Coordinates of C-alpha atoms in Angstrom, one line a residue:
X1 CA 2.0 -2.0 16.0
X2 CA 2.5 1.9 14.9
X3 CA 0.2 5.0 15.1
X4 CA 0.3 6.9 12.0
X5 CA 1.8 10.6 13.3
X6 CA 0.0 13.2 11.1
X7 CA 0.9 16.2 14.1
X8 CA 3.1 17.7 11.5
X9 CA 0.3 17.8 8.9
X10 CA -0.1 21.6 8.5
X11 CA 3.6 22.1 7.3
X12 CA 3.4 19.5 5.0
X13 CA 0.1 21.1 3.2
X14 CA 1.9 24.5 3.1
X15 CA 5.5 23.0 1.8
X16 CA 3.7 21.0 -0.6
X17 CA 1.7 23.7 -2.0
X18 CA 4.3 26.4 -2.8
X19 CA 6.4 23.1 -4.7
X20 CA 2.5 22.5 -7.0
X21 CA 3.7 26.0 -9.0
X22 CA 5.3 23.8 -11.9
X23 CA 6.2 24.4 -15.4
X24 CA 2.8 23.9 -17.0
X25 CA 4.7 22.1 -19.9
X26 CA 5.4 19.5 -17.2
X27 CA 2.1 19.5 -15.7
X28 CA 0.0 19.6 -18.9
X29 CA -2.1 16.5 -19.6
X30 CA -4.6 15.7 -22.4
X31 CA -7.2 15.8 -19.2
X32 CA -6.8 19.2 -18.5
X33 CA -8.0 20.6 -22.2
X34 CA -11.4 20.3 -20.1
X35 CA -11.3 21.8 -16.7
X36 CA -14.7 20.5 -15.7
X37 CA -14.0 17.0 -15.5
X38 CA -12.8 15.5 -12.3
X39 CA -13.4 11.7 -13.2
X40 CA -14.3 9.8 -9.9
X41 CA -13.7 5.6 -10.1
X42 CA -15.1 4.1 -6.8
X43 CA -14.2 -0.1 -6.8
X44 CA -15.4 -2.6 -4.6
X45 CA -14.0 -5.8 -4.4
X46 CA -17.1 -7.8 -2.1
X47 CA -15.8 -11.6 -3.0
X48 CA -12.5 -12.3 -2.3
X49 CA -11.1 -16.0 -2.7
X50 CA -9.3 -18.2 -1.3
X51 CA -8.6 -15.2 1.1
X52 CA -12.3 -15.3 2.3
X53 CA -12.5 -18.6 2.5
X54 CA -9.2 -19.3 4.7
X55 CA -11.1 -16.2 7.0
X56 CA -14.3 -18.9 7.4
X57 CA -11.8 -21.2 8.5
X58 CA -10.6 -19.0 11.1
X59 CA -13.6 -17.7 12.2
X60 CA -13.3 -13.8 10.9
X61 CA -15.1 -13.9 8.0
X62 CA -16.8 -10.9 8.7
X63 CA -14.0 -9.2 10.8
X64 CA -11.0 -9.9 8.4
X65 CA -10.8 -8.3 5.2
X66 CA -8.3 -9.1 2.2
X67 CA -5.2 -7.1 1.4
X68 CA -7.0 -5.7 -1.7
X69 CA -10.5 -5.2 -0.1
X70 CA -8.6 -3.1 2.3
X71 CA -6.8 -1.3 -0.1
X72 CA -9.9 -0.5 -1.8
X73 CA -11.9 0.5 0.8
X74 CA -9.1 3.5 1.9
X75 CA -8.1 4.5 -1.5
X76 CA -12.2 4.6 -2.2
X77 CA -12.5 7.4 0.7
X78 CA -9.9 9.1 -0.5
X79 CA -10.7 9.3 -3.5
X80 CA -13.9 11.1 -2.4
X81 CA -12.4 13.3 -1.0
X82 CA -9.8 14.8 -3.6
X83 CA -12.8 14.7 -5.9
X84 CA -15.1 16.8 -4.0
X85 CA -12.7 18.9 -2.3
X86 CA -11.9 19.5 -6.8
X87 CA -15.6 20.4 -7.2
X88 CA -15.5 23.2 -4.5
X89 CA -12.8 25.0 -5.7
X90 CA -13.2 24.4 -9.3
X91 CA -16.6 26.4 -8.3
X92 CA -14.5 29.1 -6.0
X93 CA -11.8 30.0 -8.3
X94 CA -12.5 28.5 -11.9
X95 CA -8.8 27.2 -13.5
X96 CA -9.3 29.4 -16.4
X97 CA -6.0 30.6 -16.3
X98 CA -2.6 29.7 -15.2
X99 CA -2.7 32.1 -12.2
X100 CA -5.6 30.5 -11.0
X101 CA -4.7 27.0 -12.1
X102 CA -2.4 27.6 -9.4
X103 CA -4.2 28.8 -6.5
X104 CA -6.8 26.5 -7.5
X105 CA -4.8 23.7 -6.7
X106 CA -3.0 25.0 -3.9
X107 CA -6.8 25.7 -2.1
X108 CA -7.9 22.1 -3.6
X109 CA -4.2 20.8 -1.7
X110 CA -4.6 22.6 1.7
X111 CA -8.3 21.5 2.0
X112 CA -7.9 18.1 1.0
X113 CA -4.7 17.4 2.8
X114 CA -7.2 18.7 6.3
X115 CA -9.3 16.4 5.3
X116 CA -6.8 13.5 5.0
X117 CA -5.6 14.7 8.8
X118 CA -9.4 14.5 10.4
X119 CA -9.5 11.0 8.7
X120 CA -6.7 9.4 9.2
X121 CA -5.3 10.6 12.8
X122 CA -8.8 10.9 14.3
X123 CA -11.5 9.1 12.3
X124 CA -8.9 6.0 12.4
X125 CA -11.6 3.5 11.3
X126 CA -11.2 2.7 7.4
X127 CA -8.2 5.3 7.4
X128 CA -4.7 4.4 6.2
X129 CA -4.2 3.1 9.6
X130 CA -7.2 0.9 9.9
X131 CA -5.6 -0.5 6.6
X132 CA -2.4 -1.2 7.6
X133 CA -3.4 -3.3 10.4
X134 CA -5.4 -5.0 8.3
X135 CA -2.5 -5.6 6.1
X136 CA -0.5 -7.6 9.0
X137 CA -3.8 -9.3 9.9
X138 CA -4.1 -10.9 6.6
X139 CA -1.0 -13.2 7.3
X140 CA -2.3 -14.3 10.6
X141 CA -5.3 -14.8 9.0
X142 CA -4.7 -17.2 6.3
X143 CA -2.7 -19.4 8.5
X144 CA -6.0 -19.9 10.7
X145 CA -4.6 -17.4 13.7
X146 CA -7.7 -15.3 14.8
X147 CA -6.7 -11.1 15.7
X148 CA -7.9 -8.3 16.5
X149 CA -7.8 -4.4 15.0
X150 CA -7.6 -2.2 17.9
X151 CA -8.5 0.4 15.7
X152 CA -12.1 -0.8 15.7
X153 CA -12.0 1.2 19.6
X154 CA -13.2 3.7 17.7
X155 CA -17.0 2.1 18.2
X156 CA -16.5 1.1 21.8
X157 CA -15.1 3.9 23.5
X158 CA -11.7 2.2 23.7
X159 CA -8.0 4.1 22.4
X160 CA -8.1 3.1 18.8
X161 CA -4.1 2.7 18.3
X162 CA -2.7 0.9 16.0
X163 CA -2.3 -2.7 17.1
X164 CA -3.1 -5.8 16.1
X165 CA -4.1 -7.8 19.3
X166 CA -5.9 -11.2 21.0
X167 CA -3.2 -12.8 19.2
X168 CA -1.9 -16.4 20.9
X169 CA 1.7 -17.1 21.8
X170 CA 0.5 -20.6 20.9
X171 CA -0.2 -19.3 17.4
X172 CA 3.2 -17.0 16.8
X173 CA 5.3 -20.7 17.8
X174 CA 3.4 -22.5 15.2
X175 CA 3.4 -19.8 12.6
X176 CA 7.5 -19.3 13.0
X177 CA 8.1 -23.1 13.1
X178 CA 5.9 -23.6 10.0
X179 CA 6.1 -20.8 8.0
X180 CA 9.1 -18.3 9.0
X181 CA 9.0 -16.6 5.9
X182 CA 5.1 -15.8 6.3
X183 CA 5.9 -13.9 10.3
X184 CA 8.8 -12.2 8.8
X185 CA 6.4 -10.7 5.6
X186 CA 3.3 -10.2 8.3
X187 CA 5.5 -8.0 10.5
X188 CA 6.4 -5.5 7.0
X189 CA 3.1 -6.0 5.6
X190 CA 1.9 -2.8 7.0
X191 CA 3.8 0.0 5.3
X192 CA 3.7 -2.3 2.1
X193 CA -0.2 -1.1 2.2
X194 CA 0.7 2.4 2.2
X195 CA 2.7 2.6 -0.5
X196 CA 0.1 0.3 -2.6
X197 CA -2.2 3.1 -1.4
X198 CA -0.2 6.2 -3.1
X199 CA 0.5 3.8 -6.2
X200 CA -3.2 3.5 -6.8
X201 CA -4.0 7.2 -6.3
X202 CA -1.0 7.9 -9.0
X203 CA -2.7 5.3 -11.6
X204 CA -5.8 7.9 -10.8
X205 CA -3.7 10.3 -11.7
X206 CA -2.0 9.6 -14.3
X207 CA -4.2 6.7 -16.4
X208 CA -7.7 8.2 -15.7
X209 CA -6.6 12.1 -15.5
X210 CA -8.5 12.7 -11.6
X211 CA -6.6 15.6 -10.7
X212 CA -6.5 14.2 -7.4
X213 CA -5.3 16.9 -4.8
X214 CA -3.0 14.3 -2.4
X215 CA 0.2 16.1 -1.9
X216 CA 0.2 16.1 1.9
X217 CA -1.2 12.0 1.6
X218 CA 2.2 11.4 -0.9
X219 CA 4.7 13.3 1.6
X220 CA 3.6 12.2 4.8
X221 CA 2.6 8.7 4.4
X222 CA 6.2 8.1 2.5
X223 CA 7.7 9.9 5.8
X224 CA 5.6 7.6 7.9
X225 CA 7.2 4.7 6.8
X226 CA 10.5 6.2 6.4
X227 CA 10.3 7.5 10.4
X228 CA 9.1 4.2 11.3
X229 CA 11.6 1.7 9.3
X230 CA 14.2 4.2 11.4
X231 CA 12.2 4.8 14.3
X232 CA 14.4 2.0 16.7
X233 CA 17.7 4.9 16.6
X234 CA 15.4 7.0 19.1
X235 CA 17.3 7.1 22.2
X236 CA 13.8 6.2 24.0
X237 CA 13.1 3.1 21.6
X238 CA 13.9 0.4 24.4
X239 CA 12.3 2.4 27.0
X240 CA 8.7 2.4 24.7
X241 CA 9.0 -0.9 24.8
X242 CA 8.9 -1.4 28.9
X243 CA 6.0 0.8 28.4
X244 CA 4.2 -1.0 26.3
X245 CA 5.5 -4.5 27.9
X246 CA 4.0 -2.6 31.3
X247 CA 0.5 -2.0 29.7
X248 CA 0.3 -5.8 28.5
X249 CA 0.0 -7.4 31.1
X250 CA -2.3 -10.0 29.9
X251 CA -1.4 -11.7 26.5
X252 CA -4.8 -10.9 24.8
X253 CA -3.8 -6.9 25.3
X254 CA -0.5 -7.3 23.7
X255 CA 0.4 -6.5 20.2
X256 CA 1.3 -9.4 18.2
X257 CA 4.6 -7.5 17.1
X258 CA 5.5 -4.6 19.5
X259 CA 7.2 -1.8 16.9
X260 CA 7.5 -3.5 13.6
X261 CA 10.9 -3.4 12.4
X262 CA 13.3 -4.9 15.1
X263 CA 11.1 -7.9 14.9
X264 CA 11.5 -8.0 11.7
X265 CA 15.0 -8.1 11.1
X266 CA 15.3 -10.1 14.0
X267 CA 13.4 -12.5 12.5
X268 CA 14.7 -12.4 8.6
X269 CA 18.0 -13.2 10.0
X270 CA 16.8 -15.9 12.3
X271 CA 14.3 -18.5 10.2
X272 CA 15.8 -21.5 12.2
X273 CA 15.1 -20.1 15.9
X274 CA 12.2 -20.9 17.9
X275 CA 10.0 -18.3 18.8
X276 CA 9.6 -19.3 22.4
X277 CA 13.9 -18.3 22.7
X278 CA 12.7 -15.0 22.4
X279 CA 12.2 -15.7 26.0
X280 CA 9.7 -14.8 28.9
X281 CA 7.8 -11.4 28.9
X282 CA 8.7 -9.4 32.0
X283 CA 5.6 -9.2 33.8
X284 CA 6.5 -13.4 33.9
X285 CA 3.3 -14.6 31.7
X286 CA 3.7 -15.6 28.0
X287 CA 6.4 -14.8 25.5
X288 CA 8.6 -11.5 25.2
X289 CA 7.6 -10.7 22.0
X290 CA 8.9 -7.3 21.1
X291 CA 12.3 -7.1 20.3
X292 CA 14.9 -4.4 21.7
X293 CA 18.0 -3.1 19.8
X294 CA 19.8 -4.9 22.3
X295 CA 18.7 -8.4 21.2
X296 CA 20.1 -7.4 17.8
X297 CA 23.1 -8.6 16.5
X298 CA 25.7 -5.9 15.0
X299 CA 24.8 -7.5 11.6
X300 CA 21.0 -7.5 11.8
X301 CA 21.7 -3.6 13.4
X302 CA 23.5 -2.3 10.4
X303 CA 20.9 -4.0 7.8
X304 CA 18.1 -2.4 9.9
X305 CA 20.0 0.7 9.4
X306 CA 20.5 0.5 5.9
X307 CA 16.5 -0.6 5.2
X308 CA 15.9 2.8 7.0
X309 CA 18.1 4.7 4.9
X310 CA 16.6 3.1 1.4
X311 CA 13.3 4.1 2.5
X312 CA 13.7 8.3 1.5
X313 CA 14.3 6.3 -2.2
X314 CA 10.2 6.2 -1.9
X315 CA 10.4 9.8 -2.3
X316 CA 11.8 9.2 -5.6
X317 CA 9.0 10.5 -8.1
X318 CA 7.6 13.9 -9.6
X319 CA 4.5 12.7 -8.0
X320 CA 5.3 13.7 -4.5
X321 CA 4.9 17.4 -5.6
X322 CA 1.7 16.9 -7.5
X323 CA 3.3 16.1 -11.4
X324 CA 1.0 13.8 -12.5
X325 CA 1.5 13.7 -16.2
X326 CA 5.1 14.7 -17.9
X327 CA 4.3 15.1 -21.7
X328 CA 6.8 13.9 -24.7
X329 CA 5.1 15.2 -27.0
X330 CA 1.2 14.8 -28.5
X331 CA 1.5 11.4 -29.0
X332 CA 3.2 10.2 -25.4
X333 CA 3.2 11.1 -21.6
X334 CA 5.0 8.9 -18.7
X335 CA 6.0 9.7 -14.8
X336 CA 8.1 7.5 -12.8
X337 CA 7.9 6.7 -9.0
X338 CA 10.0 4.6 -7.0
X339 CA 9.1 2.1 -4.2
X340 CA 11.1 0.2 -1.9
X341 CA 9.5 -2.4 0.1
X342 CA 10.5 -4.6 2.8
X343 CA 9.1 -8.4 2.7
X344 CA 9.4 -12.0 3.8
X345 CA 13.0 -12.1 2.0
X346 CA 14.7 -8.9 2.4
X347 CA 13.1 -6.4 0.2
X348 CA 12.3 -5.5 -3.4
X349 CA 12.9 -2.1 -4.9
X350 CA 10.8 -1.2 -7.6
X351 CA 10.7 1.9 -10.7
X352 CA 7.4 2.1 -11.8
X353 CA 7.0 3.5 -15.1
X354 CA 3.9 5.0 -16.1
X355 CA 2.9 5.1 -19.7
X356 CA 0.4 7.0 -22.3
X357 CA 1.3 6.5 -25.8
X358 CA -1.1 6.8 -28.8
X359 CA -4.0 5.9 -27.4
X360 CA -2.7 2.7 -25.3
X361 CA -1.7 3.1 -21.8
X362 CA 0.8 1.1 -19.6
X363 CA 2.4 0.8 -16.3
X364 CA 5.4 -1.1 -16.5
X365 CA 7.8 -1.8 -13.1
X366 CA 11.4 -3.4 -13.0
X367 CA 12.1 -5.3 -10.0
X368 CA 15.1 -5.9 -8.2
X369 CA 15.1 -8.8 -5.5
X370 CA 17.5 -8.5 -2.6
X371 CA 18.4 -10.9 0.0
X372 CA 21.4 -11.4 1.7
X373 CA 23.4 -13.2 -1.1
X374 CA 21.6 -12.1 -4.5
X375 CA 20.3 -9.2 -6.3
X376 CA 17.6 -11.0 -8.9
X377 CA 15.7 -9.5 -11.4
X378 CA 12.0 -9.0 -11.9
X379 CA 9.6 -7.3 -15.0
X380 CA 5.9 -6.5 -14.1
X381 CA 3.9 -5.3 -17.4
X382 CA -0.4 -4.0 -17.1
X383 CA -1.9 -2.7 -20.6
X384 CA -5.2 -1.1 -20.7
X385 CA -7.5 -3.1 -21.1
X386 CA -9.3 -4.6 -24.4
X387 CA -12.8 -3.8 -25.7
X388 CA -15.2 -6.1 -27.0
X389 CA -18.2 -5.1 -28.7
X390 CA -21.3 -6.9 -27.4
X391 CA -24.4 -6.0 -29.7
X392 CA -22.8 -3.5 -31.1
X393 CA -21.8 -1.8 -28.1
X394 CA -18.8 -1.4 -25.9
X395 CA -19.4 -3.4 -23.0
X396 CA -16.7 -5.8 -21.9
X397 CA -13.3 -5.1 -21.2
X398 CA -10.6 -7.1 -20.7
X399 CA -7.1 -5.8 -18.4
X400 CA -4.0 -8.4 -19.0
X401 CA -0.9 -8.3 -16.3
X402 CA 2.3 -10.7 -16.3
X403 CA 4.9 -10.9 -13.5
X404 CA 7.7 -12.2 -13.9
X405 CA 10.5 -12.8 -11.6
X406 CA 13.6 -14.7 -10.3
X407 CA 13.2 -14.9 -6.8
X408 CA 15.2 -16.2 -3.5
X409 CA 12.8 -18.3 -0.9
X410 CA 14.1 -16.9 2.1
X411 CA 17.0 -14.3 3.1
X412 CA 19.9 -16.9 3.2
X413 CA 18.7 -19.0 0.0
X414 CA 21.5 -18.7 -2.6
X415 CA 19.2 -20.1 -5.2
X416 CA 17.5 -17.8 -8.2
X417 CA 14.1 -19.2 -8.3
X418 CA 11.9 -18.4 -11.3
X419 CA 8.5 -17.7 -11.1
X420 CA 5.5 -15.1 -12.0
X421 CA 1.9 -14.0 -12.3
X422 CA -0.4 -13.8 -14.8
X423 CA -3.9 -11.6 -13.7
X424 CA -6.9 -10.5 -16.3
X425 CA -9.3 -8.1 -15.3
X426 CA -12.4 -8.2 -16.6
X427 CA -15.3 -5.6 -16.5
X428 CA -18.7 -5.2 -18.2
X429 CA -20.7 -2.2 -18.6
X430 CA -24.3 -2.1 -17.1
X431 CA -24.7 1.5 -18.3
X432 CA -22.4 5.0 -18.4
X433 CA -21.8 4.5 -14.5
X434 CA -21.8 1.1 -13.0
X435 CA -19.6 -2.5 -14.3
X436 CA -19.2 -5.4 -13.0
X437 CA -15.9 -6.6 -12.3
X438 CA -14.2 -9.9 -11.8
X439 CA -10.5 -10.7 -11.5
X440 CA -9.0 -14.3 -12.2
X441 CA -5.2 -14.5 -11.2
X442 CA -3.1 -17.3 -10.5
X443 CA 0.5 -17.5 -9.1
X444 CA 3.5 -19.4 -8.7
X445 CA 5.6 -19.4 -5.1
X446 CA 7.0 -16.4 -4.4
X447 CA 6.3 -12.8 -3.0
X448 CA 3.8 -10.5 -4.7
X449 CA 3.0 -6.7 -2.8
X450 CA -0.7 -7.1 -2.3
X451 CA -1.0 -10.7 -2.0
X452 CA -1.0 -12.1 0.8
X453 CA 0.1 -15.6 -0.2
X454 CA 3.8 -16.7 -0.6
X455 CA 2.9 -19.7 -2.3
X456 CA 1.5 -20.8 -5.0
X457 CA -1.9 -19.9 -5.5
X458 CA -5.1 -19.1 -7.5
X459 CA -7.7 -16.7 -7.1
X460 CA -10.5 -15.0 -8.2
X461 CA -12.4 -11.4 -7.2
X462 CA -16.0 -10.3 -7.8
X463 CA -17.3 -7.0 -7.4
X464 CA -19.1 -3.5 -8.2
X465 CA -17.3 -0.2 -9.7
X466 CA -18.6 2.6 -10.7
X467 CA -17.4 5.3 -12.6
X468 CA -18.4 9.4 -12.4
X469 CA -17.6 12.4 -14.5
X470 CA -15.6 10.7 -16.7
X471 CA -17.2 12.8 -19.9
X472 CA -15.8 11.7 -23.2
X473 CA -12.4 10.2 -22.1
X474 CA -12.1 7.5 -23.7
X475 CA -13.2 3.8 -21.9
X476 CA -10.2 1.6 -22.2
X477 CA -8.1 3.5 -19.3
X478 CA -5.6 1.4 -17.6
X479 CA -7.7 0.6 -14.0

């Protein structure tokens, strides 16, 4: 469970604003030789499988989306919104200097960042928050455990908080006794979306040159998660969870998690115990499921403590403060972000390195695995994409991705398991705006961010995307 606070919104827009006057030779891209493209990609991933399969089997096929149709969905609206709030001002003050280049995109920042507020804290519905629920959901439901997003209140007049709900105790014992490893990675699954979210706005960025106004999204959905990983040393953290034990009173109402991250760790460090010794909820029906500080060991304390205090690495990157593009020299331009995810073994802590030389484009990310006994490695490499002429004409393109890792299976495994991913995108052209997309992947055991399967699996994505304003750049840009 979490509600995204956005309260202290307006001081982010105004602090991240004065930090967008940077050193134009850091800021320069190729892009912005023309300032009246603001290139707009909108994807839409409508088949899914096996995820949308295993949701027939659960009965939420239409109530249950996929870790990537959510993520596509969001980032889609937000995307909308940086581009047009870049249209008005490009019309209000024209970036035809560097003076105005700045208050250009100090307007395009405050404006858009408002917009991001309105969206996310009371639109709720398809915002980052509607996503991360739907992030936790997407364990549940691939292991046939039906759920509900309470922030689909929104429609029936109910408070659309952020909880995942009408989830059986029944369900939680099986799902711990069968797959411990798949609870533990539900209950982080939620911040894992958001920083998939900001990773996907920087490829924007950086790959496809959008300009995208999203300081205030970068700052505070990167203090979201950090205030949340750390939110359990608030003096009042036990006494928010009698409160929210005191409003659950029957077991549909309750959250399947309570607050995210005691569970978690509770739960990492215990694989072997049933759920049911969490014991008896107070009101005397079902199972206690959130977990206090005081049902943590000193041990599982101090690593809770230290997965809070890793988190500010996520602000690790010259994104944050709107450098989207840091130039070499004609030839090559790169930025770097950082990302530290928790997961079903611990967590992985990622540098993502993004890359623009001569004409080919990559994003290339070094992995380091970390579970209680082992630090194991991990290289992730995408390429822009191929084109192959079809009648003479560039139609099909053709985006390669590896993974590879060494992996633990759980947080006590002592064993370096090797394993990876291999994923081509493919798109074809109808005309200058709309493709056709289709994904085939396939991947050994092991924990991928945005997949929501930790074992071995295939799969395969269909849909629509269609690209605006995109001028002259040229078509093979990384997607």
């Amino acid at each position: 469970m979490e509600l995204i606070d956005m309260r202290s919104l307006p001081i982010t827009i105004v602090l991240g604003a004065l930090m967008i006057g940077t050193p134009p030779v850091l800021a320069k891209s190729a892009e912005q030789d023309s300032t009246t493209m603001y290139p707009l990609q909108i994807d839409l991933p409508i088949l899914d499988l096996p995820f949308q399969r295993d949701a027939a089997r659960t009965g939420e096929l239409f109530d249950s989306y996929s870790m990537q149709q959510a993520l596509a969905v969001t980032q889609n609206l937000h995307r909308v919104n940086y581009h047009l709030n870049n249209k008005l001002w490009h019309g209000i003050i024209r970036p035809d200097s560097k003076r105005k280049q700045v208050y250009n995109r100090i307007a395009a920042n405050v404006t858009s960042g408002l917009v991001d507020y309105v969206f996310t804290y009371y639109g709720v519905v398809l915002s980052a928050q509607w996503m991360h629920e739907e992030f936790h959901r997407t364990g549940l439901t691939i292991k046939g455990i039906s759920s509900y997003d309470e922030t689909y209140n929104r429609f029936n007049g109910g408070f659309a908080n952020g909880s995942v709900s009408r989830v059986k105790d029944e369900d939680l014992i099986r799902l711990k006794k069968e797959a411990p490893q798949a609870l533990v990675r539900s209950f982080a699954a939620g911040i894992e979306s958001e920083f998939l979210l900001l990773r996907g706005l920087q490829k924007d960025n950086f790959f496809s040159g959008s300009k995208y106004a999203n300081i205030a999204l970068n700052i505070l959905l990167t203090k979201h998660a950090i205030n949340y990983v750390n939110q359990f040393k608030q003096t009042d953290y036990n006494a928010s969870i009698d409160s929210m034990n005191a409003h659950g009173l029957t077991v549909a109402d309750r959250d399947f998690v309570g607050w995210d991250f005691t569970p978690w760790v509770y739960d990492l460090h215990r694989p072997d115990e049933p759920y049911e010794a969490r014991g008896r909820h107070p009101s005397g029906v079902g199972i206690d499921r959130a977990i206090k500080t005081t049902s943590l060991t000193d041990e599982e304390y101090s690593y809770l403590e230290r997965m809070g205090r890793m988190q500010y690495l996520n602000f690790l990157s010259p994104f944050m403060i709107g450098v989207n593009r840091i130039r070499l020299n004609d030839q090559t331009a790169f930025n770097v972000a950082v990302r530290h995810y928790l997961n079903s073994f611990g967590y992985d802590l990622t540098a993502d390195f993004f890359i623009d030389h001569r004409e080919k484009q990559y994003l290339v990310s070094i992995h380091g695995y970390r579970n209680k006994y082992r630090l194991l490695p991990g290289v992730e490499v995408e390429r822009s994409p191929y084109v192959v002429r079809i009648n003479g004409q560039k139609r099909l393109l053709l985006q390669p991705a590896v993974l590879l890792w060494l992996q633990p299976n759980g947080f006590y495994d002592r064993k370096a398991r090797p394993g990876g991913l291999f994923r081509v995108q493919g798109s074809y052209a109808l005309d200058n705006i709309w493709r056709i997309v289709a994904v085939a992947e396939g991947k050994t055991n092991g924990w991928v961010a945005g997949n929501p399967y930790l074992d071995a699996k295939a799969g395969f994505r269909f849909g629509i995307s269609a690209s605006f304003n995109a001028g002259n750049r040229r078509i093979a840009t990384l997607m």
